[in-house]
Tab-separated table of C-alpha atoms in Angstrom:
chain	number	residue	atom	x	y	z
A	28	MET	CA	231.135	-112.078	179.455
A	29	THR	CA	231.104	-108.289	179.782
A	30	VAL	CA	233.293	-105.947	177.773
A	31	VAL	CA	234.879	-103.321	179.987
A	32	GLY	CA	237.254	-100.523	179.175
A	33	PRO	CA	239.589	-100.116	176.209
A	34	PHE	CA	240.717	-102.650	173.645
A	35	GLY	CA	237.606	-104.811	174.196
A	36	LEU	CA	238.847	-106.152	177.548
A	37	SER	CA	236.448	-108.922	178.574
A	38	VAL	CA	235.615	-109.411	182.231
A	39	GLN	CA	233.755	-112.640	183.018
A	40	ASP	CA	233.444	-112.250	186.780
A	41	ARG	CA	230.261	-110.498	187.884
A	42	ASP	CA	231.746	-108.905	191.003
A	43	LEU	CA	234.784	-107.601	189.126
A	44	THR	CA	232.554	-106.228	186.378
A	45	ARG	CA	230.450	-104.412	188.947
A	46	ASP	CA	233.441	-102.969	190.781
A	47	VAL	CA	235.272	-101.844	187.658
A	48	GLN	CA	232.206	-100.287	186.026
A	49	ALA	CA	231.260	-98.478	189.228
A	50	GLY	CA	234.804	-97.173	189.583
A	51	MET	CA	235.005	-96.017	185.978
A	52	GLU	CA	231.654	-94.227	186.233
A	53	ALA	CA	232.824	-92.474	189.401
A	54	VAL	CA	236.047	-91.426	187.681
A	55	GLU	CA	234.128	-90.019	184.709
A	56	ALA	CA	231.873	-87.963	186.979
A	57	ALA	CA	234.855	-86.729	188.981
A	58	LEU	CA	236.719	-85.710	185.810
A	59	ILE	CA	233.781	-83.580	184.702
A	60	GLU	CA	233.701	-81.868	188.104
A	61	ALA	CA	237.471	-81.428	188.231
A	62	VAL	CA	237.627	-79.346	185.051
A	63	LYS	CA	234.901	-76.896	186.033
A	64	SER	CA	236.078	-73.339	186.525
A	65	ASP	CA	234.522	-70.056	187.609
A	66	VAL	CA	235.630	-68.844	184.181
A	67	PRO	CA	233.204	-70.437	181.664
A	68	PHE	CA	235.727	-70.344	178.818
A	69	ILE	CA	238.208	-72.401	180.847
A	70	THR	CA	235.500	-74.974	181.565
A	71	VAL	CA	234.858	-75.258	177.833
A	72	THR	CA	238.499	-75.695	176.872
A	73	ALA	CA	239.302	-78.039	179.770
A	74	SER	CA	236.264	-80.204	178.986
A	75	HIS	CA	237.199	-80.435	175.327
A	76	LEU	CA	239.156	-83.702	175.422
A	77	ILE	CA	237.017	-85.266	178.145
A	78	GLU	CA	233.946	-84.806	175.951
A	79	ALA	CA	235.855	-86.230	172.982
A	80	GLY	CA	236.067	-89.547	174.838
A	81	GLY	CA	239.122	-91.775	174.991
A	82	LYS	CA	240.138	-95.212	176.156
A	83	ARG	CA	240.531	-94.333	179.866
A	84	PHE	CA	243.207	-97.023	179.935
A	85	ARG	CA	244.970	-95.582	182.983
A	86	PRO	CA	241.851	-95.379	185.199
A	87	LEU	CA	240.988	-98.932	184.162
A	88	LEU	CA	244.382	-100.104	185.396
A	89	VAL	CA	243.835	-98.241	188.668
A	90	MET	CA	240.565	-100.131	189.146
A	91	LEU	CA	242.071	-103.517	188.310
A	92	ALA	CA	245.094	-102.964	190.565
A	93	ALA	CA	242.790	-101.912	193.402
A	94	GLN	CA	241.257	-105.404	193.334
A	95	PHE	CA	244.334	-106.677	195.186
A	96	GLY	CA	243.177	-104.693	198.202
A	97	ASP	CA	239.950	-102.873	198.982
A	98	PRO	CA	238.633	-101.453	195.673
A	99	THR	CA	236.172	-99.250	197.553
A	100	ALA	CA	238.917	-97.486	199.559
A	101	PRO	CA	238.455	-93.696	199.437
A	102	GLY	CA	241.710	-92.933	197.600
A	103	VAL	CA	241.146	-95.231	194.611
A	104	VAL	CA	238.873	-93.059	192.457
A	105	PRO	CA	240.711	-89.779	193.191
A	106	SER	CA	244.047	-91.375	192.278
A	107	ALA	CA	242.574	-92.506	188.959
A	108	VAL	CA	241.377	-88.941	188.367
A	109	VAL	CA	244.894	-87.628	189.064
A	110	VAL	CA	246.447	-89.993	186.543
A	111	GLU	CA	243.866	-89.272	183.828
A	112	LEU	CA	244.014	-85.480	184.325
A	113	THR	CA	247.794	-85.656	184.014
A	114	HIS	CA	247.483	-87.712	180.844
A	115	LEU	CA	244.927	-85.317	179.352
A	116	ALA	CA	247.125	-82.333	180.167
A	117	THR	CA	250.026	-83.879	178.272
A	118	LEU	CA	247.778	-84.374	175.234
A	119	TYR	CA	247.047	-80.638	175.052
A	120	HIS	CA	250.775	-79.939	175.114
A	121	ASP	CA	251.579	-82.760	172.659
A	122	ASP	CA	249.136	-81.374	170.104
A	123	VAL	CA	250.871	-77.999	170.207
A	124	MET	CA	254.308	-79.569	169.811
A	125	ASP	CA	253.113	-81.849	166.995
A	126	GLU	CA	250.908	-79.187	165.379
A	127	ALA	CA	248.168	-81.821	165.362
A	128	PRO	CA	244.859	-80.669	163.844
A	129	VAL	CA	242.760	-83.540	165.234
A	130	ARG	CA	242.610	-85.394	168.528
A	131	ARG	CA	240.168	-88.261	169.184
A	132	GLY	CA	238.239	-87.490	166.046
A	133	ALA	CA	237.607	-83.860	167.001
A	134	PRO	CA	239.532	-80.662	166.249
A	135	SER	CA	242.453	-80.366	168.663
A	136	ALA	CA	242.371	-77.522	171.165
A	137	ASN	CA	245.200	-75.705	169.405
A	138	SER	CA	243.363	-75.818	166.063
A	139	ARG	CA	239.965	-74.944	167.562
A	140	TRP	CA	241.418	-72.022	169.525
A	141	ASP	CA	245.179	-71.443	169.378
A	142	ASN	CA	248.455	-72.710	170.833
A	143	SER	CA	248.384	-70.389	173.827
A	144	VAL	CA	244.935	-71.569	174.872
A	145	ALA	CA	245.948	-75.213	174.469
A	146	ILE	CA	249.131	-74.802	176.532
A	147	LEU	CA	247.391	-72.886	179.300
A	148	THR	CA	244.542	-75.409	179.386
A	149	GLY	CA	247.074	-78.179	179.832
A	150	ASP	CA	248.604	-76.209	182.699
A	151	PHE	CA	245.143	-75.782	184.219
A	152	LEU	CA	244.600	-79.549	184.142
A	153	PHE	CA	247.978	-80.119	185.799
A	154	SER	CA	246.926	-77.722	188.568
A	155	ARG	CA	243.625	-79.531	189.080
A	156	ALA	CA	245.435	-82.870	189.213
A	157	SER	CA	247.683	-81.417	191.913
A	158	GLN	CA	244.683	-80.269	193.926
A	159	VAL	CA	243.186	-83.755	193.916
A	160	LEU	CA	246.593	-85.281	194.627
A	161	SER	CA	247.155	-83.086	197.693
A	162	ASP	CA	244.411	-84.966	199.559
A	163	LEU	CA	246.057	-88.350	198.971
A	164	GLY	CA	249.092	-87.872	201.208
A	165	THR	CA	252.781	-87.109	200.897
A	166	GLU	CA	253.714	-90.510	199.491
A	167	ALA	CA	251.257	-90.066	196.624
A	168	VAL	CA	252.658	-86.602	195.945
A	169	ARG	CA	256.186	-88.015	195.778
A	170	ILE	CA	255.131	-90.858	193.466
A	171	GLN	CA	253.369	-88.469	191.119
A	172	SER	CA	256.210	-85.936	191.114
A	173	ASP	CA	258.766	-88.635	190.300
A	174	ALA	CA	256.602	-89.897	187.448
A	175	PHE	CA	256.030	-86.386	186.155
A	176	GLU	CA	259.770	-85.763	186.086
A	177	ARG	CA	260.232	-88.948	184.067
A	178	LEU	CA	257.416	-87.978	181.717
A	179	VAL	CA	258.887	-84.547	181.029
A	180	THR	CA	262.373	-85.997	180.685
A	181	GLY	CA	261.069	-88.450	178.102
A	182	GLN	CA	259.496	-85.630	176.131
A	183	ILE	CA	262.703	-83.595	176.235
A	184	LEU	CA	264.738	-86.608	175.113
A	185	GLU	CA	262.366	-87.085	172.190
A	186	THR	CA	262.552	-83.412	171.247
A	187	ALA	CA	266.347	-83.274	171.499
A	188	GLY	CA	266.868	-86.583	169.698
A	189	PRO	CA	269.724	-89.033	170.300
A	190	ARG	CA	273.266	-87.725	170.589
A	191	PRO	CA	275.855	-89.001	168.104
A	192	GLU	CA	277.199	-91.456	170.658
A	193	ASP	CA	273.729	-92.790	171.599
A	194	ASP	CA	272.151	-95.975	170.295
A	195	PRO	CA	268.996	-94.624	168.553
A	196	LEU	CA	266.942	-97.686	169.503
A	197	ARG	CA	267.947	-97.484	173.168
A	198	HIS	CA	267.215	-93.761	173.115
A	199	TYR	CA	263.765	-94.422	171.673
A	200	LEU	CA	262.940	-97.039	174.311
A	201	ASP	CA	264.047	-94.595	177.014
A	202	VAL	CA	261.682	-91.999	175.527
A	203	ILE	CA	258.769	-94.435	175.603
A	204	SER	CA	259.585	-95.526	179.141
A	205	GLY	CA	259.433	-91.915	180.274
A	206	LYS	CA	256.568	-90.588	178.171
A	207	THR	CA	254.249	-93.605	178.383
A	208	GLY	CA	255.485	-96.250	180.786
A	209	SER	CA	255.940	-93.932	183.770
A	210	LEU	CA	252.323	-92.791	184.054
A	211	ILE	CA	250.862	-96.240	183.360
A	212	ALA	CA	253.142	-97.612	186.074
A	213	VAL	CA	251.748	-94.969	188.438
A	214	ALA	CA	248.198	-96.040	187.576
A	215	CYS	CA	248.976	-99.562	188.760
A	216	ARG	CA	250.884	-98.259	191.777
A	217	PHE	CA	248.156	-95.870	192.885
A	218	GLY	CA	245.366	-98.426	192.493
A	219	SER	CA	247.058	-101.074	194.599
A	220	LEU	CA	248.560	-98.617	197.097
A	221	MET	CA	245.320	-96.742	197.749
A	222	ALA	CA	243.489	-100.052	198.131
A	223	GLY	CA	245.928	-101.143	200.838
A	224	ALA	CA	247.509	-104.038	198.967
A	225	GLU	CA	250.651	-105.630	200.356
A	226	ARG	CA	253.840	-103.776	199.442
A	227	TRP	CA	255.282	-106.569	197.343
A	228	ILE	CA	252.094	-106.563	195.267
A	229	VAL	CA	252.272	-102.779	194.859
A	230	ASP	CA	255.867	-103.008	193.650
A	231	LEU	CA	255.120	-105.894	191.295
A	232	LEU	CA	252.108	-104.171	189.725
A	233	THR	CA	254.176	-101.022	189.248
A	234	GLN	CA	256.706	-103.018	187.230
A	235	TYR	CA	253.866	-104.623	185.294
A	236	GLY	CA	252.451	-101.195	184.416
A	237	GLU	CA	255.806	-100.001	183.115
A	238	ARG	CA	256.168	-102.986	180.803
A	239	ILE	CA	252.591	-103.203	179.566
A	240	GLY	CA	252.626	-99.466	178.885
A	241	THR	CA	255.764	-99.809	176.797
A	242	ALA	CA	254.307	-102.847	175.016
A	243	PHE	CA	251.158	-100.964	174.012
A	244	GLN	CA	253.185	-98.070	172.621
A	245	LEU	CA	255.396	-100.428	170.633
A	246	ALA	CA	252.260	-102.192	169.382
A	247	ASP	CA	251.059	-98.810	168.119
A	248	ASP	CA	254.336	-98.507	166.207
A	249	VAL	CA	253.720	-101.841	164.521
A	250	LEU	CA	250.089	-100.958	163.818
A	251	ASP	CA	251.125	-97.691	162.189
A	252	ILE	CA	252.865	-99.758	159.532
A	253	ALA	CA	250.897	-102.996	159.413
A	254	SER	CA	247.258	-101.988	159.914
A	255	ASP	CA	244.683	-100.672	157.499
A	256	GLY	CA	243.809	-97.860	159.887
A	257	HIS	CA	240.712	-99.328	161.552
A	258	GLU	CA	242.603	-100.804	164.489
A	259	SER	CA	245.034	-97.945	165.066
A	260	GLY	CA	242.444	-95.227	164.546
A	261	LYS	CA	244.719	-93.200	162.301
A	262	THR	CA	245.910	-93.216	158.725
A	263	PRO	CA	248.470	-96.017	158.151
A	264	GLY	CA	252.045	-94.820	157.913
A	265	THR	CA	251.409	-91.529	159.710
A	266	ASP	CA	254.665	-91.717	161.667
A	267	LEU	CA	256.481	-92.841	158.524
A	268	ARG	CA	255.148	-89.862	156.568
A	269	GLU	CA	256.187	-87.446	159.313
A	270	GLY	CA	259.666	-88.892	159.560
A	271	VAL	CA	259.163	-90.119	163.137
A	272	PRO	CA	261.635	-92.998	163.674
A	273	THR	CA	259.513	-95.599	165.469
A	274	LEU	CA	260.369	-99.219	166.259
A	275	PRO	CA	260.124	-100.839	162.772
A	276	VAL	CA	262.292	-98.174	161.140
A	277	LEU	CA	264.789	-98.251	164.015
A	278	MET	CA	264.977	-102.039	163.707
A	279	LEU	CA	265.729	-101.629	160.019
A	280	ARG	CA	268.391	-99.005	160.685
A	281	GLN	CA	269.994	-101.282	163.257
A	282	THR	CA	270.845	-103.889	160.610
A	283	PRO	CA	273.339	-103.445	157.743
A	284	ALA	CA	271.917	-102.825	154.280
A	285	ASP	CA	271.765	-105.807	151.955
A	286	PRO	CA	273.169	-104.680	148.570
A	287	ASP	CA	271.831	-107.879	146.977
A	288	ASP	CA	268.247	-107.082	148.008
A	289	PRO	CA	266.853	-104.354	145.718
A	290	GLU	CA	263.817	-103.830	147.957
A	291	ASP	CA	265.999	-103.249	151.000
A	292	VAL	CA	268.171	-100.786	149.065
A	293	ARG	CA	265.144	-98.966	147.684
A	294	LEU	CA	263.429	-98.753	151.086
A	295	ARG	CA	266.485	-97.195	152.682
A	296	GLU	CA	266.694	-94.673	149.861
A	297	LEU	CA	263.061	-93.722	150.383
A	298	LEU	CA	263.499	-93.353	154.156
A	299	ASP	CA	266.197	-90.767	153.490
A	300	THR	CA	263.732	-88.580	151.562
A	301	ASP	CA	260.869	-86.318	152.622
A	302	LEU	CA	257.948	-88.734	152.438
A	303	ALA	CA	255.506	-86.044	153.508
A	304	ALA	CA	256.090	-84.269	150.207
A	305	ASP	CA	255.506	-87.261	147.934
A	306	ASP	CA	252.415	-89.479	148.315
A	307	ALA	CA	253.687	-92.046	145.841
A	308	ALA	CA	257.029	-92.398	147.614
A	309	HIS	CA	255.242	-92.699	150.946
A	310	ALA	CA	252.976	-95.466	149.616
A	311	GLU	CA	255.967	-97.320	148.184
A	312	ALA	CA	257.933	-97.048	151.436
A	313	LEU	CA	254.941	-98.305	153.423
A	314	ARG	CA	254.518	-101.279	151.084
A	315	LEU	CA	258.206	-102.198	151.258
A	316	LEU	CA	258.401	-101.812	155.034
A	317	ARG	CA	255.415	-104.112	155.462
A	318	ARG	CA	257.371	-106.828	153.655
A	319	HIS	CA	260.705	-106.127	155.345
A	320	PRO	CA	262.034	-108.454	158.088
A	321	ALA	CA	262.382	-105.387	160.332
A	322	LEU	CA	258.608	-105.346	160.869
A	323	GLU	CA	258.655	-108.916	162.161
A	324	ARG	CA	261.564	-108.069	164.458
A	325	ALA	CA	259.537	-105.138	165.787
A	326	ARG	CA	256.645	-107.502	166.478
A	327	ARG	CA	258.923	-109.847	168.401
A	328	GLU	CA	260.331	-106.998	170.487
A	329	THR	CA	256.802	-105.837	171.314
A	330	LEU	CA	255.788	-109.345	172.346
A	331	ARG	CA	258.877	-109.600	174.536
A	332	TYR	CA	257.697	-106.664	176.625
A	333	ALA	CA	254.199	-108.128	176.832
A	334	GLU	CA	255.577	-111.498	177.960
A	335	GLU	CA	257.755	-109.799	180.579
A	336	ALA	CA	254.635	-108.072	181.885
A	337	ARG	CA	252.736	-111.362	181.985
A	338	ALA	CA	255.565	-113.157	183.797
A	339	LEU	CA	255.491	-110.539	186.550
A	340	LEU	CA	251.917	-111.549	187.341
A	341	ASP	CA	252.766	-115.197	188.001
A	342	THR	CA	253.260	-114.787	191.744
A	343	LEU	CA	250.064	-112.805	192.282
A	344	PRO	CA	247.168	-114.635	193.908
A	345	ASP	CA	244.781	-116.064	191.325
A	346	CYS	CA	241.719	-113.865	190.946
A	347	PRO	CA	239.601	-112.319	188.175
A	348	ALA	CA	241.666	-109.105	188.233
A	349	LYS	CA	244.847	-111.092	187.593
A	350	ALA	CA	243.142	-112.790	184.639
A	351	ALA	CA	242.114	-109.376	183.273
A	352	LEU	CA	245.672	-108.061	183.542
A	353	GLN	CA	246.918	-111.178	181.762
A	354	GLU	CA	244.363	-110.585	179.018
A	355	LEU	CA	245.862	-107.148	178.397
A	356	CYS	CA	249.130	-108.929	177.561
A	357	ASP	CA	247.241	-111.104	175.077
A	358	THR	CA	245.709	-107.966	173.576
A	359	VAL	CA	249.172	-106.667	172.731
A	360	ALA	CA	249.875	-109.864	170.812
A	361	ILE	CA	246.576	-109.649	168.934
A	362	ARG	CA	247.138	-106.009	168.011
A	363	THR	CA	250.538	-106.734	166.460
A	364	MET	CA	249.378	-109.639	164.253
């Protein structure tokens, strides 16, 4: 058994291991080349997050999806580079919007330099992604542009927040679908499309990517409350402290308060305060939310998306890549326990 990629994904087939590792190494080398500029300072800023590491989840999905065609086809690695460059560019912009001081264990670009440098570096990465994309054909350009529109729309929806007439939970799921699901869906689409897989397989894997991407984001929401920080890689209750309404809190808000349950009443009172300003209140809210039925409902909703993703794979031909994609669904379940 060989561990490949993020989340400890195990690949037991020797040929698949070889193909995936070779593809991932080629992507890494191509990323380093793609961010080089004639201006040394730009090379430094654009290399910042690549050197910080990362899961490379999207390129991994490209490589696995390519197994349903010819994984050595010339467009496979460049398409993975396009998806990862796009993802990295959004991280530079996200850190500015969130005023994040740290990214992947290193100072964020906006804190190391300033917001202007971070924004412009993100723009530079978008431009380099477009250059690579231009060699992949008009269909690839259309797919990427559609996904990019969804990604930006998701970010705008998150920034604007739900309207009074909107269901906050539905709004949140729409945000995740745009911000996260869209690009992960493209990773699966590009991998299978560039490898020459049959169209029905391309379409099915695209749907799988959308659902597994959403499931992983929802799993992060659960981990933010339930974990001790080692699994999620960040301090527990970070979203709670910052007042970000993620799945467990939205599940709680969706149900009427129970006046006979003092913990439920107290938790709702705490959620209406500024938890960032009071460490004791934050710790109490985190403790109460961990015991609240809303957390279990959030787990079940996360598992529903993972099971939908798994079900989509049923009609695919049996092969090691299918087993690896199924294992990613299992990983979601493990992460939410």
